[in-house]
Short mmCIF file of C-alpha atoms in Angstrom, two decimals:
data_model
loop_
_atom_site.label_atom_id
_atom_site.label_comp_id
_atom_site.label_asym_id
_atom_site.label_seq_id
_atom_site.Cartn_x
_atom_site.Cartn_y
_atom_site.Cartn_z
CA MET A 111 13.76 29.59 -15.79
CA THR A 112 14.51 29.04 -19.47
CA GLY A 113 14.93 31.95 -21.87
CA ALA A 114 12.77 33.25 -24.69
CA ALA A 115 14.38 31.04 -27.36
CA ALA A 116 13.69 27.84 -25.41
CA ARG A 117 10.13 28.90 -24.67
CA ALA A 118 9.59 29.59 -28.40
CA ASP A 119 11.01 26.13 -29.16
CA VAL A 120 8.42 24.60 -26.83
CA GLN A 121 5.69 26.51 -28.67
CA ARG A 122 6.88 24.89 -31.93
CA ILE A 123 6.65 21.45 -30.31
CA ARG A 124 3.10 22.21 -29.20
CA ALA A 125 2.21 23.47 -32.69
CA ARG A 126 3.16 20.19 -34.34
CA SER A 127 1.49 18.05 -31.67
CA CYS A 128 -1.93 16.57 -32.25
CA ALA A 129 -2.58 16.40 -28.52
CA MET A 130 -1.09 17.81 -25.32
CA ILE A 131 -1.40 15.62 -22.21
CA THR A 132 -1.13 16.87 -18.66
CA GLY A 133 -2.30 15.70 -15.25
CA VAL A 134 -4.89 17.21 -12.97
CA SER A 135 -2.14 18.14 -10.47
CA THR A 136 -0.62 20.47 -13.06
CA ILE A 137 -4.06 21.98 -13.68
CA LEU A 138 -4.63 22.51 -9.95
CA HIS A 139 -1.18 23.97 -9.26
CA ASP A 140 -0.36 25.95 -12.43
CA ASP A 141 -3.71 26.50 -14.21
CA PRO A 142 -2.00 26.27 -17.66
CA GLN A 143 -3.62 26.84 -21.04
CA LEU A 144 -1.42 24.40 -23.02
CA ASN A 145 -2.16 26.22 -26.23
CA VAL A 146 0.16 27.41 -28.98
CA ARG A 147 1.04 31.06 -28.45
CA ASP A 148 3.42 33.55 -30.02
CA PHE A 149 2.69 32.55 -33.63
CA SER A 150 -0.29 31.70 -35.79
CA VAL A 151 -1.34 28.09 -36.32
CA GLU A 152 -4.15 26.53 -38.33
CA ARG A 153 -5.25 24.32 -35.45
CA GLN A 154 -4.60 24.02 -31.73
CA PRO A 155 -3.73 20.60 -30.28
CA ILE A 156 -6.36 18.69 -28.32
CA LYS A 157 -5.77 19.27 -24.61
CA VAL A 158 -5.98 16.04 -22.62
CA ILE A 159 -6.27 16.16 -18.83
CA LEU A 160 -5.69 12.91 -16.98
CA ASP A 161 -8.02 13.32 -14.02
CA SER A 162 -9.02 9.96 -12.55
CA GLN A 163 -11.60 11.50 -10.17
CA MET A 164 -12.70 14.53 -12.25
CA ARG A 165 -11.19 17.16 -9.92
CA THR A 166 -10.55 19.70 -12.71
CA PRO A 167 -12.13 23.03 -11.71
CA VAL A 168 -14.78 24.28 -14.12
CA SER A 169 -13.00 27.65 -13.93
CA ALA A 170 -9.68 26.23 -15.24
CA LYS A 171 -8.15 28.34 -18.02
CA ILE A 172 -7.63 25.26 -20.18
CA LEU A 173 -11.41 24.77 -20.45
CA GLN A 174 -11.71 28.17 -22.12
CA GLN A 175 -9.43 27.04 -24.97
CA GLY A 176 -11.75 24.50 -26.59
CA HIS A 177 -10.94 20.93 -27.64
CA VAL A 178 -10.44 19.62 -24.09
CA LEU A 179 -10.69 15.92 -23.29
CA ILE A 180 -10.83 14.93 -19.62
CA VAL A 181 -9.92 11.29 -19.09
CA ALA A 182 -11.16 9.77 -15.83
CA ALA A 183 -11.05 6.36 -14.21
CA GLN A 184 -14.43 6.49 -12.51
CA GLU A 185 -17.74 8.24 -12.91
CA THR A 186 -18.52 11.17 -10.60
CA GLU A 187 -21.29 13.74 -10.22
CA ARG A 188 -18.88 16.39 -11.58
CA ARG A 189 -19.10 15.05 -15.14
CA LEU A 190 -22.10 17.18 -16.11
CA ALA A 191 -20.48 20.37 -14.81
CA LEU A 192 -17.25 19.65 -16.71
CA GLU A 193 -19.18 18.93 -19.90
CA ALA A 194 -21.22 22.12 -19.41
CA ALA A 195 -17.88 23.97 -19.13
CA GLY A 196 -16.94 22.67 -22.59
CA ALA A 197 -14.94 19.51 -21.89
CA GLN A 198 -15.54 16.09 -23.35
CA VAL A 199 -15.26 13.48 -20.59
CA ILE A 200 -14.41 9.83 -21.18
CA LEU A 201 -13.71 6.93 -18.85
CA CYS A 202 -10.57 4.90 -19.42
CA PRO A 203 -9.99 2.88 -16.23
CA ASP A 204 -7.28 0.32 -15.64
CA GLN A 205 -8.13 -3.08 -14.14
CA SER A 206 -8.29 -1.64 -10.62
CA GLY A 207 -10.88 0.92 -11.73
CA THR A 208 -9.11 3.68 -9.81
CA ARG A 209 -6.39 4.74 -12.25
CA ILE A 210 -6.30 5.58 -15.93
CA ASP A 211 -5.08 2.91 -18.33
CA LEU A 212 -2.34 4.86 -20.13
CA ALA A 213 -1.87 2.35 -22.94
CA ALA A 214 -5.61 2.30 -23.62
CA LEU A 215 -5.60 6.11 -23.60
CA CYS A 216 -2.90 6.11 -26.29
CA GLY A 217 -5.14 3.81 -28.33
CA VAL A 218 -8.06 6.23 -27.91
CA LEU A 219 -5.92 9.13 -29.09
CA ALA A 220 -4.59 7.12 -32.03
CA ALA A 221 -8.19 6.29 -33.05
CA ARG A 222 -8.84 10.05 -33.07
CA GLY A 223 -5.97 10.59 -35.50
CA CYS A 224 -3.40 11.75 -32.96
CA ASN A 225 -0.05 10.47 -34.18
CA GLU A 226 2.15 12.90 -32.24
CA VAL A 227 1.32 13.47 -28.60
CA THR A 228 3.24 15.69 -26.19
CA LEU A 229 3.24 15.13 -22.45
CA GLU A 230 3.79 18.27 -20.34
CA ALA A 231 3.37 17.08 -16.79
CA GLY A 232 4.95 16.54 -13.41
CA GLY A 233 7.29 13.77 -12.39
CA THR A 234 4.59 11.36 -11.23
CA LEU A 235 2.76 11.27 -14.57
CA VAL A 236 5.96 11.28 -16.63
CA GLY A 237 7.21 8.39 -14.49
CA ALA A 238 3.96 6.47 -15.06
CA PHE A 239 4.33 6.87 -18.85
CA PHE A 240 7.96 5.68 -18.61
CA ALA A 241 6.94 2.70 -16.47
CA ALA A 242 4.28 1.79 -19.05
CA GLY A 243 6.85 1.96 -21.87
CA LEU A 244 4.98 4.78 -23.62
CA ILE A 245 7.74 7.39 -23.98
CA ASP A 246 9.43 7.61 -27.39
CA GLU A 247 11.39 10.82 -26.77
CA LEU A 248 12.22 13.05 -23.85
CA TRP A 249 12.92 16.72 -24.60
CA LEU A 250 14.74 18.39 -21.74
CA TYR A 251 15.45 22.11 -21.59
CA GLN A 252 18.18 23.03 -19.13
CA ALA A 253 18.71 26.63 -18.07
CA PRO A 254 22.16 27.66 -16.79
CA VAL A 255 20.89 28.27 -13.25
CA LEU A 256 20.93 26.35 -9.97
CA LEU A 257 17.89 26.53 -7.71
CA GLY A 258 18.60 23.99 -5.00
CA GLN A 259 16.03 21.38 -4.08
CA GLY A 260 13.77 20.56 -7.00
CA GLN A 261 11.20 18.09 -8.22
CA ALA A 262 12.03 14.83 -9.92
CA MET A 263 11.60 14.96 -13.70
CA ALA A 264 10.22 11.42 -13.75
CA GLN A 265 9.27 9.43 -10.68
CA PHE A 266 9.34 5.68 -11.00
CA SER A 267 10.95 2.99 -8.90
CA LEU A 268 13.33 0.31 -10.06
CA SER A 269 13.60 -3.03 -8.31
CA ASP A 270 16.73 -3.78 -10.29
CA LEU A 271 19.29 -1.61 -12.09
CA SER A 272 18.55 -3.49 -15.31
CA GLN A 273 15.18 -1.68 -15.40
CA LYS A 274 16.85 1.71 -15.94
CA GLN A 275 15.67 3.81 -18.87
CA VAL A 276 18.47 4.10 -21.43
CA PRO A 277 18.01 6.20 -24.56
CA THR A 278 19.00 4.72 -27.92
CA HIS A 279 20.09 8.14 -29.21
CA ILE A 280 20.89 11.51 -27.65
CA ALA A 281 21.10 14.91 -29.34
CA ARG A 282 22.23 18.13 -27.65
CA ARG A 283 21.86 21.67 -28.93
CA MET A 284 21.98 25.17 -27.51
CA VAL A 285 18.70 27.09 -27.83
CA GLY A 286 19.57 30.64 -26.84
CA ASP A 287 21.35 30.39 -23.50
CA ASP A 288 19.69 27.06 -22.66
CA GLN A 289 20.63 23.52 -23.55
CA ARG A 290 18.10 21.25 -25.26
CA ILE A 291 18.68 17.55 -24.83
CA ILE A 292 16.59 15.09 -26.81
CA MET A 293 16.71 11.46 -25.72
CA ARG A 294 15.16 8.87 -28.00
CA PHE A 295 13.99 5.62 -26.37
CA THR A 296 12.86 3.77 -29.50
CA ASP A 297 14.47 3.17 -32.88
CA PRO A 298 14.70 6.55 -34.57
CA ALA A 299 13.39 7.40 -37.99
CA THR A 300 16.14 8.43 -40.36
CA ASP A 301 15.41 12.11 -39.84
CA TRP A 302 14.69 12.22 -36.11
CA LEU A 303 17.26 14.99 -35.57
CA GLY A 304 15.62 17.14 -38.21
CA LYS A 305 12.84 18.16 -35.82
#
């Protein structure tokens, strides 16, 4: 629903990211490419699909973009087909062996030289990253439209109000007709607003 200026702003965020993370639900529902479009870049970010059971279709558009890492929690017979389609597949299970260990994944990406990672995903995955304490900033683009019932931006439950997520800094700016809100959840660098 956002306008051209906000969409171009998102492309700039992607361009400076080392890796783009999304969940398999986004792949199944939207079939995104997660690449930088609309202007030339020297390199595309690594696309990271969190797919605990390797359900990513081999026909997914994202697999045609190159540099795709599928992160699973358990081995399946689909691994060979996904690798044949061009993906690199790694296992990164949590202690239960059924979900992905998000903190360990961040360590894997850091070891690969990824120091800026962007998460473009649904509320369940965003909520899981919040619950794990792995969100530094939240960039929210708000179009001046009302659509009625919508999806939660981040789904996580609180047993106590003291567990609420409170940003340390907030910056607001108009981008075309849309509002961009940046919420910082860690101590900011001196130039964090210069992004």
